[in-house]
Tab-separated table of C-alpha atoms and ligand atoms in Angstrom:
chain	number	residue	atom	x	y	z
A	1	MET	CA	0.000	0.000	0.000
A	2	LYS	CA	1.522	3.326	-1.084
A	3	LYS	CA	0.943	5.886	1.628
A	4	ALA	CA	1.911	9.533	1.071
A	5	ILE	CA	1.988	12.592	3.279
A	6	TYR	CA	1.178	16.007	1.906
A	7	PRO	CA	2.459	18.425	4.563
A	8	GLY	CA	2.023	22.156	4.802
A	9	SER	CA	0.737	25.158	6.672
A	10	PHE	CA	-2.486	25.405	4.617
A	11	ASP	CA	-3.067	28.905	5.987
A	12	PRO	CA	-5.385	28.857	4.117
A	13	LEU	CA	-5.910	26.011	1.651
A	14	THR	CA	-5.708	27.270	-1.956
A	15	LEU	CA	-6.914	25.757	-5.212
A	16	GLY	CA	-3.238	25.046	-5.943
A	17	HIS	CA	-3.112	22.812	-2.844
A	18	LEU	CA	-6.365	21.150	-3.907
A	19	ASP	CA	-4.949	20.461	-7.344
A	20	ILE	CA	-1.934	18.715	-5.784
A	21	ILE	CA	-4.233	16.712	-3.490
A	22	GLU	CA	-6.292	15.526	-6.476
A	23	ARG	CA	-3.117	14.460	-8.290
A	24	SER	CA	-1.818	12.668	-5.187
A	25	VAL	CA	-5.076	10.768	-4.758
A	26	ARG	CA	-4.643	9.381	-8.274
A	27	LEU	CA	-1.091	8.189	-7.503
A	28	PHE	CA	-1.243	6.864	-3.952
A	29	ASP	CA	-3.481	4.432	-2.077
A	30	ARG	CA	-3.684	6.710	0.917
A	31	VAL	CA	-2.915	10.426	1.274
A	32	ILE	CA	-2.453	12.022	4.682
A	33	ILE	CA	-2.744	15.795	4.577
A	34	ALA	CA	-0.560	16.935	7.462
A	35	ILE	CA	-1.138	20.390	8.892
A	36	ILE	CA	1.852	21.752	10.763
A	37	THR	CA	1.348	23.368	14.140
A	38	ASN	CA	4.312	25.655	14.387
A	39	PRO	CA	4.378	27.660	17.613
A	40	ALA	CA	7.036	29.964	16.108
A	41	LYS	CA	4.691	31.036	13.300
A	42	GLN	CA	1.625	33.161	13.800
A	43	PRO	CA	-0.953	31.745	11.376
A	44	LEU	CA	-4.081	33.641	10.360
A	45	PHE	CA	-6.263	30.573	10.904
A	46	SER	CA	-6.009	28.305	13.946
A	47	VAL	CA	-5.198	24.629	13.468
A	48	ASP	CA	-8.834	23.727	14.104
A	49	GLU	CA	-10.016	26.239	11.521
A	50	ARG	CA	-7.507	24.946	8.943
A	51	LYS	CA	-8.477	21.369	9.714
A	52	SER	CA	-12.146	22.131	9.294
A	53	MET	CA	-11.517	24.005	6.005
A	54	LEU	CA	-9.642	20.969	4.685
A	55	HIS	CA	-12.393	18.631	5.869
A	56	ASP	CA	-15.009	20.678	4.050
A	57	ALA	CA	-12.958	20.869	0.854
A	58	VAL	CA	-11.607	17.310	0.608
A	59	GLY	CA	-12.779	15.161	3.504
A	60	LYS	CA	-16.049	14.231	1.881
A	61	ARG	CA	-14.766	14.034	-1.694
A	62	PHE	CA	-12.034	11.450	-1.349
A	63	LYS	CA	-12.305	8.244	0.665
A	64	THR	CA	-8.533	7.715	0.654
A	65	VAL	CA	-7.641	11.104	2.106
A	66	GLU	CA	-7.115	11.710	5.797
A	67	ILE	CA	-6.372	14.979	7.584
A	68	ASP	CA	-3.968	15.027	10.494
A	69	VAL	CA	-1.938	17.544	12.475
A	70	PHE	CA	1.748	17.329	13.380
A	71	HIS	CA	4.479	19.169	15.189
A	72	GLY	CA	8.184	18.480	15.313
A	73	LEU	CA	10.063	16.834	12.491
A	74	LEU	CA	8.096	15.848	9.418
A	75	VAL	CA	10.153	12.671	8.946
A	76	ASP	CA	9.276	11.533	12.485
A	77	PHE	CA	5.618	12.032	11.670
A	78	ALA	CA	6.080	10.145	8.378
A	79	ARG	CA	7.689	7.239	10.251
A	80	ARG	CA	4.941	7.219	12.890
A	81	ARG	CA	2.285	7.138	10.184
A	82	GLY	CA	4.122	4.535	8.089
A	83	ALA	CA	4.315	6.793	5.027
A	84	GLY	CA	7.134	6.300	2.527
A	85	VAL	CA	6.457	9.390	0.433
A	86	ILE	CA	6.327	13.124	1.092
A	87	VAL	CA	4.476	15.097	-1.571
A	88	ARG	CA	5.400	18.726	-2.225
A	89	GLY	CA	4.069	21.045	-4.866
A	90	VAL	CA	6.556	23.176	-6.757
A	91	ARG	CA	5.552	26.285	-8.651
A	92	ALA	CA	8.322	28.393	-10.148
A	93	VAL	CA	12.103	27.952	-9.863
A	94	THR	CA	11.968	30.172	-6.771
A	95	ASP	CA	10.464	27.239	-4.851
A	96	TYR	CA	13.198	24.904	-5.984
A	97	GLU	CA	16.060	25.863	-3.682
A	98	TYR	CA	14.045	25.689	-0.475
A	99	GLU	CA	12.344	22.467	-1.542
A	100	LEU	CA	15.648	20.868	-2.544
A	101	GLN	CA	17.170	21.729	0.838
A	102	MET	CA	14.197	20.303	2.704
A	103	ALA	CA	14.081	17.148	0.588
A	104	LEU	CA	17.794	16.465	1.063
A	105	MET	CA	17.713	17.210	4.788
A	106	ASN	CA	14.706	14.928	5.175
A	107	ARG	CA	16.472	12.230	3.151
A	108	ARG	CA	19.532	12.530	5.396
A	109	MET	CA	17.354	11.913	8.446
A	110	ALA	CA	15.097	9.296	6.840
A	111	PRO	CA	16.748	7.690	3.785
A	112	THR	CA	13.750	5.476	3.028
A	113	VAL	CA	11.268	8.346	2.849
A	114	GLU	CA	11.159	9.735	-0.686
A	115	THR	CA	10.069	13.285	-1.569
A	116	VAL	CA	7.958	13.507	-4.705
A	117	PHE	CA	7.502	16.897	-6.367
A	118	MET	CA	4.388	17.728	-8.318
A	119	MET	CA	3.403	20.676	-10.439
A	120	ALA	CA	-0.082	22.067	-9.989
A	121	ALA	CA	-2.052	23.147	-13.069
A	122	GLU	CA	-0.481	26.226	-14.634
A	123	GLN	CA	-3.337	28.542	-13.659
A	124	TYR	CA	-2.214	28.055	-10.048
A	125	SER	CA	1.507	28.436	-10.655
A	126	TYR	CA	1.606	31.854	-8.970
A	127	VAL	CA	-0.881	31.127	-6.185
A	128	SER	CA	0.375	31.018	-2.609
A	129	SER	CA	-1.382	31.248	0.748
A	130	ARG	CA	0.821	34.237	1.575
A	131	LEU	CA	-0.247	36.241	-1.497
A	132	VAL	CA	-3.869	35.207	-1.099
A	133	LYS	CA	-3.835	36.614	2.450
A	134	GLU	CA	-2.082	39.789	1.321
A	135	VAL	CA	-4.519	40.453	-1.526
A	136	ALA	CA	-7.578	39.635	0.602
A	137	SER	CA	-6.340	41.823	3.470
A	138	MET	CA	-6.195	44.802	1.121
A	139	GLY	CA	-9.642	44.224	-0.275
A	140	GLY	CA	-8.642	42.450	-3.499
A	141	SER	CA	-10.571	39.508	-4.904
A	142	VAL	CA	-9.200	36.003	-4.404
A	143	SER	CA	-12.052	34.387	-6.266
A	144	GLY	CA	-10.785	31.462	-8.330
A	145	LEU	CA	-7.711	31.102	-6.117
A	146	VAL	CA	-9.327	29.516	-3.049
A	147	PRO	CA	-12.609	27.590	-2.639
A	148	PRO	CA	-15.597	29.985	-2.301
A	149	ALA	CA	-16.193	28.971	1.352
A	150	ILE	CA	-12.609	29.867	2.218
A	151	GLU	CA	-12.933	33.179	0.404
A	152	ARG	CA	-15.874	33.988	2.685
A	153	LYS	CA	-13.948	32.859	5.786
A	154	LEU	CA	-10.978	35.011	4.760
A	155	ARG	CA	-13.169	38.065	4.350
A	156	LYS	CA	-14.795	37.468	7.736
A	157	LYS	CA	-11.488	36.830	9.480
A	158	LEU	CA	-9.854	39.894	7.998
A	159	GLN	CA	-12.783	42.064	9.011
A	160	GLN	CA	-12.221	40.882	12.581
A	161	ALA	CA	-8.501	41.652	12.438
B	201	PNS	O1	3.247	25.003	3.514
B	201	PNS	P1	4.669	25.205	3.971
B	201	PNS	O2	4.705	26.253	5.069
B	201	PNS	O3	5.600	25.507	2.840
B	201	PNS	O4	5.158	23.808	4.636
B	201	PNS	C1	6.440	23.681	5.184
B	201	PNS	C2	6.592	22.361	5.953
B	201	PNS	C3	5.490	22.212	6.977
B	201	PNS	C4	6.522	21.207	4.983
B	201	PNS	C5	7.994	22.375	6.624
B	201	PNS	O5	8.148	23.561	7.345
B	201	PNS	C6	8.220	21.196	7.559
B	201	PNS	O6	8.331	20.072	7.141
B	201	PNS	N1	8.260	21.471	8.870
B	201	PNS	C7	8.413	20.457	9.900
B	201	PNS	C8	9.726	20.595	10.646
B	201	PNS	C9	10.812	19.820	9.937
B	201	PNS	O7	10.696	18.636	9.688
B	201	PNS	N2	11.870	20.558	9.610
B	201	PNS	C10	12.989	20.036	8.853
B	201	PNS	C11	12.672	20.091	7.373
B	201	PNS	S1	14.087	19.801	6.469
């Protein structure tokens, strides 16, 4: 059974993430979406909010997808969950250096865990959670970049801020 982990901050989930999840579901028997809880980072959405957004967007659509939360080293989580593959989406070359460093560091710590890079559909090649938050916080439209329910949640959250 090929089990993969798709880790990330998902703050918030974008259509680029969803595209990678759909591709992963086609390749692997089981896909664990792993939301990082990083106390050093100040996310816009809490872990519970991110988890619930992911549940709404993918939980019901795919039977082979599971959503989990982790802290600490990703490779330790991968070992605990018995996953042999880490999935990462790469957009432009700017992602490459950081992703290469992470993949090689993870390989050094866990030689049997393989990182697999995937490209999302080209219409999402410039989409990032960071830019989505920036645009939404300044009143710009993020329609077509995140699921409609998340667009509404972003607007509500940013009104509160
Ligand atoms: O969505 P992001 O923020 O790009 O995801 C980054 C993530 C969560 C994959 C990365 O920060 C990570 O794996 N963190 C866990 C800590 C860890 O294992 N660090 C060593 C990586 S080489």
